[in-house]
Amino acid sequence: MLLGEIFQVALQAIRANKLRSFLTMLGIIIGVGAVITMVALGSGAQKAVQARLEALGPTLLSIYPGQSFRGGIAIDFGQRVSLTVDDADSLAAYARHVKAVVPELTRNQQIKRGGTNANVNIVGTTPNYPAVKNFTVTAGRMFTAGEDEGRRRLAVLGSAIPDMFNANPAGMIGQEIQIRGIPFEIIGVLSSKGSAAGFGNPDEQILIPLQTARYRIMGTDRLRTITVDAASVSQMTLTMIEIERVLRREHKIRPGGENDFQIRNQSDILATFQDTAKTFTYLLAGIATVSLIVGGIGIMNIMLVSVTERTREIGVRKALGATRFNILFQFLVEALVLCLAGGVIGILLGSFGAVALSRLAHWNTSINLLAIVVAFFFSALVGLFFGIWPARRAAALDPIVALRYE
Amino acid sequence: MTAAQAMSFHTGDVPTPDIVILTHHLTREYQMGAEVVHALRGVDIQIKKNEFVAVMGPSGSGKSTLMNLIGCLDTPTNGEYWLNSQKVSDLSDDELARIRNKEIGFVFQTFNLLPRADALHNVELPLIYAGIGAKDRRDRAARSLQQVGLGDRMDHRPNELSGGQRQRVAIARALVNQPSILLADEPTGNLDSATGSEIMALFHELHDTGQTIVLVTHEHDIAAHARRQIHLLDGKLERDERTEATT
């Protein structure tokens, strides 16, 4: 039997029951479509995170307060769990492999300008913040060390802040903004970094001098984080050991005692994200498998109904010379065509969904070619696996019984 | 004239080339639960080329079983069946499918056309399974439809055709592979008498061009068209007689 004829017959049978065929395919369409969209979201987020981490530079280390986790459980010995401005000063003074230390005293505060309010992160920091963290000051200037020491009320805005007040960045320089009711002079605006999933928006923050933050706004010296720029990439481990030694001495931790801070470098953070991404991928694969199996059972169900309905046709074909293989192949191709059509529609819908999400909701998506290829072959596999049993039943029909079937 | 004048055949013999159908002690038993049903109890029939034979008998006589065996839809429990000098009683499923495709043209009481396919495609079916290319297939199917007088109805689906026309499509389909025998099972059973007569007239035409025809029926008027009548009763050959055709 010629291949073209088999496909023609399969398409004819599918067209003859348009609604039923569509409903049957729906399981595969939804399964494949969901996988394509979710994988696009996952890899989009991953790419954005990676790009941001790479933009930060490979020599940056972040120090966070709090104990390191052991097997996912934080162990608390009742020691102080904090980083202070003094810790930052000690690092700057004693750690020799450190090029720059940027303390960040961060709190969420209300800001006000004219009649408009907003809540943003206020970051009390030192003048080297933009240089270390890869920002540039696009308008105005950064405050100086002297202004920091003098506890001056100066503010450098993140690039998203002017938009909140419907003002242009350059026009805001020299104007006043109130932070926690205290008037500050705007002296600069930073460049944009863009948001990335899992980090909060670095453009929606306001930098103020560290000492101003400590004494005038927050009334505390407890830092959220200290960023350290190591002197060289080749000595990252040495730098980390040195930081650890300085901080343990500052915190008076006895030998054998647990650190009450964590030091992370870029590759640690990257590894964490890659682990998360891997888990996410396994989860997706699980969902995809379940939905495709459910879809496949739907296909098998309909193919069994179809075999029963067309018993007479099978009898006629057998009487006219169709072999078992001819009949088996015909029904298998029909199941395969259903699954592949469902798969292709699912891929198109899923890709469309991913594009729509990035256009309308501004989520990072990246359509994964591998996911498309895998989804396509998986739906073909489902068609073969769930089509073979109904097809075998059709092929095994006794032509005499089939011809008399009412 | 009786069956007695047929050549004598013994196990191990090979029939002469002019004999299209030869059955030798053909037996078919079915297992129905604990009981064994003897549908055929050793039937010996010889049919030569260009014979027009009617197989008759009341229900339960075994004529359907005989038709299934002759049509290679079934295999006998015992005995031999030779079709066109080939012993087909011990062939495999796939070999039987090939024999059905090449040697036998079926005409059924209920036409058994594919409802979604047009007349031309229905007639093409046996050629598809014979592995013949699309163009050749279409030409031969069209010629076959013209032969039964439906040259102008090729693109009609079965539900757009009358009962008589449907049966003509079925006959065109049966003939398209130039089979050794045309095997018709109550071909007029679903038709009114006028249409039935037209179909029988077509059978006569085909017979006149040299076609071997085996007609299974329980209607005497229809059987009377044949030149020979084989009567079955309780799974045995009761009577085998030659008759003058009524036209």
XYZ file of C-alpha atoms in Angstrom:
653
model
C 0.000 0.000 0.000
C 1.338 3.358 -0.939
C 2.333 5.805 1.775
C 0.520 8.753 0.198
C -2.716 6.800 0.219
C -2.289 5.943 3.907
C -1.821 9.605 4.866
C -4.736 10.578 2.655
C -6.991 8.046 4.409
C -5.793 9.201 7.842
C -6.447 12.867 7.037
C -9.820 11.960 5.588
C -10.803 10.132 8.779
C -9.607 13.053 10.918
C -11.480 15.580 8.773
C -14.637 13.488 8.866
C -14.853 14.017 12.638
C -13.452 17.531 12.941
C -14.775 18.361 16.400
C -13.858 15.001 17.851
C -10.386 15.120 16.350
C -9.855 18.618 17.727
C -11.000 17.672 21.231
C -8.727 14.649 21.085
C -5.792 16.784 20.039
C -6.552 19.332 22.766
C -4.816 17.214 25.405
C -1.617 17.191 23.359
C -2.009 20.856 22.363
C -2.336 22.016 25.964
C 0.478 19.764 27.182
C 2.950 20.789 24.505
C 1.894 24.457 24.547
C 2.292 24.711 28.324
C 5.726 23.125 28.181
C 6.941 25.467 25.444
C 5.687 28.564 27.287
C 7.023 27.513 30.677
C 10.412 26.517 29.324
C 10.565 29.863 27.497
C 9.804 31.640 30.788
C 12.344 29.573 32.689
C 15.176 30.059 30.243
C 14.280 33.742 29.839
C 14.580 34.302 33.583
C 17.788 32.313 33.705
C 19.345 34.330 30.892
C 18.365 37.629 32.518
C 19.843 36.599 35.862
C 23.014 35.380 34.223
C 23.377 38.574 32.217
C 22.999 40.672 35.354
C 25.448 38.639 37.347
C 27.964 38.839 34.537
C 27.435 42.609 34.280
C 28.348 42.949 37.948
C 31.841 41.726 37.320
C 33.658 38.588 38.391
C 35.663 40.183 41.234
C 32.655 41.167 43.337
C 31.930 39.412 46.626
C 28.807 39.936 48.668
C 28.781 39.605 52.442
C 25.443 39.033 54.149
C 24.619 38.922 57.834
C 23.314 35.671 59.297
C 24.647 32.160 59.652
C 25.378 29.940 56.761
C 22.824 27.255 56.099
C 23.528 23.645 56.801
C 21.316 21.291 54.872
C 18.800 24.075 54.479
C 18.447 24.758 58.222
C 19.821 27.911 59.836
C 21.615 27.178 63.071
C 21.217 29.955 65.613
C 23.632 30.127 68.564
C 22.140 33.355 69.926
C 25.144 35.354 68.814
C 24.709 38.724 67.193
C 23.593 38.307 63.621
C 24.553 41.515 61.949
C 27.060 43.426 59.909
C 27.864 46.944 61.003
C 29.511 50.004 59.559
C 32.495 49.139 61.804
C 32.845 45.790 60.009
C 33.011 47.605 56.691
C 35.637 50.007 58.070
C 37.711 47.100 59.402
C 37.604 45.347 56.029
C 38.725 48.504 54.279
C 41.513 48.950 56.807
C 42.868 45.402 57.306
C 42.046 43.269 54.246
C 44.950 43.689 51.841
C 43.494 41.848 48.837
C 40.450 44.106 48.725
C 40.258 46.945 46.241
C 37.035 48.549 47.451
C 34.443 48.049 50.170
C 30.879 49.244 49.668
C 28.649 49.068 52.748
C 24.913 49.232 52.110
C 22.590 50.411 54.858
C 19.265 49.707 53.204
C 15.709 50.268 54.429
C 12.446 50.733 52.652
C 11.268 54.298 53.281
C 8.554 56.615 52.154
C 9.612 59.362 49.778
C 7.629 62.412 48.834
C 7.917 65.097 46.197
C 5.195 67.610 45.550
C 1.948 65.712 46.117
C 3.304 62.298 45.185
C 4.334 59.523 47.599
C 6.227 56.313 46.957
C 8.011 53.599 48.889
C 11.484 52.775 47.663
C 14.730 51.345 48.984
C 16.931 54.010 50.517
C 20.559 52.898 50.370
C 23.032 54.574 52.651
C 26.407 53.963 51.064
C 29.823 55.337 50.234
C 30.815 57.414 47.149
C 32.450 54.403 45.437
C 29.086 52.636 45.039
C 28.452 53.473 41.333
C 31.967 52.542 40.244
C 32.028 49.155 42.045
C 28.471 48.179 41.136
C 28.854 49.132 37.501
C 26.507 52.132 37.475
C 27.304 55.415 35.820
C 25.929 58.747 36.920
C 24.037 59.921 33.824
C 23.041 63.329 35.175
C 24.522 65.439 37.945
C 27.155 63.839 40.214
C 27.728 61.389 43.060
C 28.229 62.735 46.581
C 31.819 62.943 47.871
C 33.528 61.416 50.905
C 33.548 64.809 52.528
C 29.812 65.183 52.054
C 29.390 61.694 53.550
C 31.437 62.651 56.607
C 29.466 65.889 56.867
C 26.171 63.917 56.962
C 24.862 66.072 54.132
C 21.274 65.538 52.961
C 22.047 64.652 49.338
C 20.270 62.080 47.142
C 21.310 60.231 43.987
C 18.296 58.676 42.268
C 17.964 55.312 40.572
C 16.975 55.651 36.913
C 13.357 54.621 37.530
C 12.696 57.254 40.201
C 12.200 60.316 37.946
C 9.466 58.400 36.078
C 7.573 57.944 39.361
C 7.263 61.700 39.603
C 6.750 62.238 35.882
C 9.890 64.335 35.680
C 12.866 64.172 33.348
C 16.130 63.088 35.044
C 18.212 66.180 34.256
C 15.403 68.475 35.336
C 15.322 66.974 38.833
C 18.912 67.923 39.646
C 19.005 70.574 42.351
C 15.418 69.961 43.363
C 14.161 68.746 46.706
C 12.823 65.318 47.677
C 11.600 64.284 51.120
C 12.762 61.023 52.629
C 10.863 60.104 55.786
C 9.775 63.729 55.908
C 13.335 65.063 55.795
C 14.227 67.246 52.795
C 17.118 66.082 50.592
C 18.720 67.798 47.614
C 18.822 65.711 44.415
C 22.336 65.879 43.009
C 22.480 62.996 40.516
C 20.676 60.242 38.591
C 22.116 56.767 37.925
C 22.137 54.727 34.716
C 19.605 51.947 34.215
C 20.304 48.282 34.958
C 16.938 46.755 34.162
C 15.104 44.340 36.409
C 15.809 40.676 36.711
C 13.677 37.998 38.271
C 14.408 37.304 41.928
C 16.324 40.471 42.712
C 13.987 43.414 43.003
C 14.554 46.373 40.788
C 17.999 48.021 41.219
C 16.705 51.080 39.379
C 14.073 51.816 42.023
C 16.412 52.962 44.781
C 17.879 56.192 46.114
C 21.490 56.496 47.267
C 22.260 58.766 50.185
C 25.520 59.231 52.134
C 26.144 56.402 54.618
C 26.610 58.661 57.620
C 23.458 60.622 56.770
C 21.524 57.354 56.620
C 23.036 56.113 59.851
C 22.420 59.194 61.978
C 19.576 61.087 60.305
C 17.291 58.493 58.680
C 17.706 54.944 59.949
C 19.263 55.483 63.349
C 21.165 52.187 63.080
C 24.487 50.926 61.788
C 23.275 47.467 60.841
C 24.047 46.863 57.179
C 22.047 44.758 54.810
C 25.102 43.841 52.831
C 28.721 44.713 52.185
C 29.982 44.445 48.630
C 33.685 43.867 48.252
C 35.670 44.299 45.051
C 38.575 41.892 45.181
C 41.932 43.014 43.851
C 42.247 40.192 41.340
C 40.181 37.333 39.941
C 42.983 34.837 40.548
C 42.984 35.516 44.289
C 39.261 35.241 45.034
C 39.684 32.362 47.477
C 42.485 34.129 49.297
C 40.359 37.278 49.478
C 37.430 35.342 50.918
C 39.661 33.730 53.560
C 41.011 37.118 54.473
C 37.547 38.660 54.790
C 36.467 35.744 56.932
C 39.462 36.197 59.252
C 38.854 39.929 59.649
C 35.151 39.532 60.341
C 35.632 36.628 62.773
C 38.060 38.763 64.713
C 35.660 41.726 64.655
C 32.769 39.524 65.789
C 34.959 37.791 68.392
C 34.055 34.286 67.167
C 36.087 31.613 68.933
C 37.949 29.004 66.913
C 35.468 26.240 65.985
C 32.529 28.635 66.247
C 30.163 29.129 63.317
C 30.433 32.239 61.149
C 27.560 34.668 61.699
C 27.905 36.027 58.175
C 28.071 34.636 54.668
C 30.433 35.481 51.859
C 29.211 34.757 48.364
C 30.916 35.208 45.056
C 29.353 35.321 41.597
C 29.917 31.665 40.794
C 28.172 30.625 44.054
C 25.143 32.687 43.159
C 25.240 31.424 39.591
C 25.450 27.834 40.830
C 22.434 28.406 43.095
C 20.444 29.716 40.163
C 21.527 26.866 37.954
C 20.413 24.390 40.617
C 17.063 26.136 40.795
C 16.789 26.099 37.028
C 17.544 22.373 36.985
C 14.834 21.649 39.543
C 12.481 23.808 37.529
C 13.314 21.849 34.393
C 12.667 18.498 36.110
C 9.372 19.834 37.387
C 8.402 20.923 33.886
C 9.438 17.601 32.427
C 7.235 15.910 35.017
C 4.238 18.102 34.198
C 4.837 17.618 30.498
C 5.022 13.848 30.856
C 1.816 13.694 32.870
C -0.110 15.957 30.507
C 1.141 14.137 27.431
C 0.252 10.769 28.960
C -3.242 12.078 29.714
C -3.438 13.388 26.154
C -2.177 10.055 24.851
C -4.864 8.168 26.770
C -7.408 10.469 25.124
C -5.964 9.566 21.735
C -6.081 5.861 22.551
C -9.676 6.167 23.694
C -10.744 7.879 20.480
C -8.778 5.463 18.318
C -10.544 2.527 20.013
C -13.901 4.179 19.334
C -12.808 4.821 15.771
C -11.802 1.173 15.267
C -15.169 0.008 16.573
C -17.054 2.502 14.417
C -15.154 1.519 11.325
C -15.231 -2.241 11.879
C -17.220 -2.605 8.672
C -14.716 -0.522 6.728
C -11.881 -2.666 8.094
C -13.780 -5.786 6.966
C -14.239 -4.352 3.467
C -10.588 -3.351 3.206
C -9.517 -6.820 4.325
C -11.856 -8.495 1.859
C -10.369 -6.359 -0.912
C -6.849 -7.472 -0.059
C -5.578 -5.319 2.832
C -3.081 -7.241 4.942
C -2.856 -7.016 8.728
C 0.078 -4.667 8.306
C -1.881 -2.384 5.956
C -4.640 -1.982 8.561
C -2.206 -1.637 11.475
C -0.259 1.000 9.621
C -3.382 2.918 8.619
C -4.603 3.309 12.187
C -1.136 3.951 13.553
C -0.610 6.749 11.049
C -3.970 8.189 12.026
C -2.972 8.304 15.720
C 0.417 9.682 14.742
C -1.083 12.417 12.571
C -3.430 13.395 15.430
C -0.551 13.619 17.899
C 1.826 15.427 15.566
C -0.858 17.912 14.493
C -1.594 18.469 18.198
C 2.122 18.835 18.850
C 2.633 21.374 16.067
C -0.405 23.418 17.127
C 0.838 23.206 20.730
C 4.292 24.430 19.700
C 2.784 27.350 17.778
C 0.414 28.273 20.619
C 3.157 27.886 23.239
C 5.567 30.076 21.260
C 2.812 32.596 20.698
C 2.072 32.526 24.448
C 5.729 33.147 25.265
C 5.916 36.088 22.838
C 2.647 37.476 24.212
C 3.935 37.229 27.793
C 7.099 39.134 26.978
C 5.233 41.763 24.926
C 2.251 42.299 27.226
C 3.529 41.413 30.703
C 7.176 42.313 29.978
C 8.435 39.006 31.315
C 11.728 37.713 30.077
C 11.084 34.767 27.774
C 13.410 32.897 25.499
C 11.890 30.267 23.192
C 13.975 27.156 23.547
C 14.623 25.293 20.285
C 15.549 22.115 22.140
C 12.216 22.175 24.005
C 10.406 22.480 20.665
C 12.278 19.560 19.131
C 11.815 17.409 22.246
C 8.092 18.281 22.468
C 7.626 17.382 18.792
C 9.306 14.004 19.101
C 7.631 13.293 22.417
C 4.194 13.845 20.884
C 5.170 11.518 18.035
C 6.232 8.952 20.623
C 2.905 9.353 22.435
C 1.103 8.785 19.116
C 3.044 5.599 18.466
C 2.737 4.298 22.011
C -0.969 4.944 22.455
C -1.872 4.245 18.826
C -0.340 0.800 18.628
C -2.918 -1.022 20.725
C -6.035 0.242 18.890
C -4.231 -0.346 15.579
C -3.396 -3.916 16.563
C -7.007 -4.509 17.499
C -8.087 -3.229 14.106
C -5.523 -5.384 12.321
C -6.545 -8.504 14.239
C -10.241 -8.228 13.291
C -11.647 -11.283 11.539
C -12.876 -10.054 8.129
C -15.952 -12.310 8.260
C -17.058 -10.891 11.613
C -16.099 -7.353 10.582
C -18.124 -7.529 7.361
C -21.254 -8.553 9.277
C -20.787 -5.930 11.996
C -23.763 -3.591 12.310
C -26.007 -33.437 -15.973
C -24.659 -33.930 -12.486
C -21.566 -33.440 -10.450
C -20.671 -37.061 -11.159
C -19.195 -36.081 -14.514
C -16.488 -33.977 -12.851
C -12.983 -35.431 -12.966
C -12.141 -37.611 -10.010
C -9.732 -35.971 -7.593
C -7.632 -37.588 -4.922
C -5.518 -36.114 -2.165
C -2.102 -35.397 -3.640
C -3.472 -34.616 -7.116
C -3.214 -31.245 -8.819
C -6.323 -29.985 -10.649
C -6.209 -29.321 -14.397
C -5.747 -25.670 -15.468
C -9.329 -25.274 -16.727
C -10.677 -25.786 -13.202
C -10.894 -22.464 -11.334
C -12.336 -23.780 -8.069
C -11.811 -27.218 -6.631
C -12.741 -28.282 -3.143
C -11.804 -31.695 -1.846
C -13.533 -33.027 1.287
C -13.834 -29.432 2.455
C -14.723 -29.393 6.162
C -15.274 -26.498 8.538
C -16.042 -26.857 12.226
C -16.629 -24.118 14.755
C -16.221 -24.306 18.478
C -19.315 -22.761 20.070
C -18.715 -22.945 23.792
C -18.496 -26.639 24.642
C -20.222 -27.654 21.425
C -18.655 -28.260 18.022
C -20.738 -26.987 15.106
C -20.185 -28.849 11.835
C -20.851 -26.115 9.268
C -19.393 -28.063 6.332
C -19.019 -31.872 6.398
C -16.777 -32.639 3.453
C -17.858 -30.850 0.297
C -16.426 -31.667 -3.154
C -17.052 -29.062 -5.841
C -15.337 -28.344 -9.140
C -16.042 -25.151 -11.069
C -14.515 -24.538 -14.480
C -13.585 -21.282 -16.173
C -16.513 -19.168 -17.372
C -19.107 -21.099 -15.392
C -22.037 -19.228 -13.855
C -22.891 -21.119 -10.683
C -25.497 -20.446 -8.019
C -24.903 -21.848 -4.534
C -28.243 -22.395 -2.818
C -29.529 -23.728 0.436
C -31.634 -22.791 3.450
C -30.059 -20.923 6.333
C -27.803 -23.189 8.329
C -27.025 -25.270 5.255
C -23.432 -24.043 5.211
C -23.607 -21.834 2.135
C -22.196 -18.792 3.953
C -19.362 -20.911 5.301
C -18.669 -22.225 1.810
C -18.711 -18.705 0.413
C -16.228 -17.509 3.084
C -13.936 -20.421 2.271
C -14.171 -19.899 -1.497
C -13.589 -16.184 -0.920
C -10.443 -16.950 1.108
C -11.870 -15.072 4.085
C -11.649 -18.272 6.123
C -9.572 -21.440 6.158
C -11.008 -24.965 6.327
C -10.623 -27.272 9.322
C -9.964 -30.150 6.936
C -9.827 -30.836 3.223
C -8.309 -28.934 0.344
C -9.241 -25.848 -1.611
C -7.554 -25.161 -4.926
C -8.041 -21.811 -6.614
C -6.629 -21.453 -10.120
C -4.328 -24.461 -9.667
C -2.981 -23.036 -6.404
C -3.635 -24.793 -3.123
C -4.885 -21.987 -0.889
C -6.346 -24.004 2.009
C -3.121 -23.827 3.999
C -1.927 -20.314 3.210
C -1.126 -17.687 5.843
C -3.245 -14.618 6.578
C -1.171 -12.279 4.462
C -1.002 -14.712 1.545
C -4.795 -15.057 1.700
C -5.086 -11.255 1.617
C -3.022 -11.236 -1.570
C -5.203 -13.994 -3.110
C -8.375 -12.062 -2.217
C -6.874 -8.995 -3.818
C -5.823 -10.654 -7.096
C -8.184 -13.585 -7.633
C -11.518 -12.735 -6.071
C -14.027 -9.983 -6.690
C -16.581 -9.662 -3.917
C -20.106 -8.336 -4.397
C -22.059 -8.057 -1.155
C -25.749 -7.760 -0.375
C -25.162 -4.475 1.456
C -22.705 -3.159 -1.192
C -20.063 -2.379 1.475
C -18.775 0.765 -0.175
C -16.729 3.239 1.867
C -19.225 6.024 2.593
C -16.689 8.864 2.647
C -15.026 7.971 -0.626
C -16.412 8.733 -4.092
C -17.214 5.994 -6.608
C -13.824 6.230 -8.308
C -11.922 5.932 -5.037
C -14.048 2.974 -3.952
C -13.191 1.176 -7.174
C -9.525 2.094 -6.765
C -9.265 0.346 -3.368
C -8.214 -3.136 -4.568
C -5.624 -1.522 -6.864
C -4.218 0.443 -3.915
C -3.629 -2.786 -1.996
C -2.153 -4.296 -5.157
C 0.430 -1.507 -5.031
C -0.461 0.055 -8.368
C 0.561 3.678 -9.012
C -1.944 6.526 -8.813
C -2.333 7.293 -12.516
C -2.646 3.705 -13.697
C -5.058 3.100 -10.814
C -7.327 5.953 -11.772
C -7.399 4.895 -15.444
C -8.270 1.304 -14.623
C -10.915 2.298 -12.048
C -12.501 4.695 -14.550
C -12.576 1.982 -17.227
C -14.173 -0.434 -14.791
C -16.871 2.099 -13.891
C -17.552 2.729 -17.594
C -17.933 -1.027 -18.058
C -20.830 -1.089 -15.557
C -22.384 2.039 -17.093
C -21.381 4.562 -14.418
C -18.809 6.558 -16.400
C -20.683 9.759 -15.526
C -20.988 9.100 -11.786
C -17.314 8.701 -10.821
C -17.175 11.626 -8.412
C -20.401 10.745 -6.599
C -20.332 9.401 -3.098
C -22.370 6.285 -2.259
C -25.099 8.336 -0.541
C -25.561 10.298 -3.777
C -26.239 7.104 -5.735
C -29.296 4.828 -5.970
C -29.167 1.249 -4.665
C -28.692 -0.151 -8.165
C -25.911 2.334 -8.892
C -24.191 1.465 -5.625
C -24.244 -2.210 -6.512
C -22.788 -1.338 -9.936
C -19.957 0.530 -8.193
C -19.406 -2.566 -6.036
C -19.320 -4.751 -9.187
C -16.881 -2.340 -10.851
C -14.709 -2.612 -7.742
C -14.942 -6.411 -7.831
C -13.853 -6.492 -11.478
C -11.103 -3.890 -11.425
C -8.311 -6.358 -10.611
C -9.579 -8.827 -13.266
C -10.241 -11.571 -10.714
C -10.558 -15.288 -11.497
C -13.956 -15.397 -9.884
C -16.716 -12.923 -9.165
C -18.195 -13.972 -5.821
C -21.612 -12.440 -5.212
C -23.465 -12.900 -1.929
C -27.195 -12.137 -2.345
C -26.335 -9.266 -4.709
C -30.005 -8.342 -5.247
C -31.131 -8.809 -1.641
C -31.322 -5.078 -0.934
C -32.726 -4.064 -4.321
C -36.250 -3.895 -5.749
C -37.046 -6.503 -8.405
C -36.627 -4.171 -11.404
C -33.189 -3.018 -10.239
C -32.351 -6.597 -9.301
C -33.099 -7.684 -12.871
C -30.776 -4.967 -14.204
C -27.990 -6.245 -11.978
C -28.620 -9.824 -13.101
C -28.537 -8.640 -16.724
C -25.128 -7.104 -15.987
C -23.997 -10.469 -14.576
C -25.051 -12.133 -17.824
C -23.048 -9.589 -19.809
C -20.005 -10.277 -17.682
C -20.511 -14.005 -18.033
C -20.688 -13.583 -21.810
C -17.290 -11.862 -21.770
C -15.805 -14.924 -20.064
C -16.109 -14.088 -16.367
C -16.500 -16.953 -13.905
C -19.311 -16.124 -11.488
C -20.327 -17.749 -8.213
C -23.622 -16.483 -6.884
C -24.774 -17.287 -3.354
C -28.491 -16.869 -2.887
C -31.599 -18.407 -1.381
C -33.915 -16.948 -4.025
C -34.903 -19.388 -6.774
C -35.621 -16.607 -9.332
C -32.135 -15.259 -8.911
C -30.515 -18.688 -8.903
C -32.401 -19.425 -12.114
C -30.132 -16.961 -13.937
C -27.165 -19.268 -13.373
C -26.291 -22.186 -15.665
C -25.592 -24.489 -12.767
C -27.068 -24.772 -9.273
C -25.331 -26.277 -6.281
C -27.665 -27.056 -3.393
C -26.333 -27.477 0.103
C -28.130 -29.007 3.055
C -26.775 -29.559 6.576
C -23.241 -28.890 5.476
C -23.309 -31.428 2.635
C -23.723 -31.239 -1.118
C -27.351 -32.161 -1.749
C -27.715 -31.543 -5.461
C -25.493 -30.227 -8.280
C -27.367 -29.644 -11.535
C -26.965 -27.779 -14.781
C -29.881 -25.657 -15.904
C -30.862 -23.600 -18.905
C -30.411 -19.907 -18.236
C -33.428 -17.642 -18.097
C -32.585 -14.278 -19.546
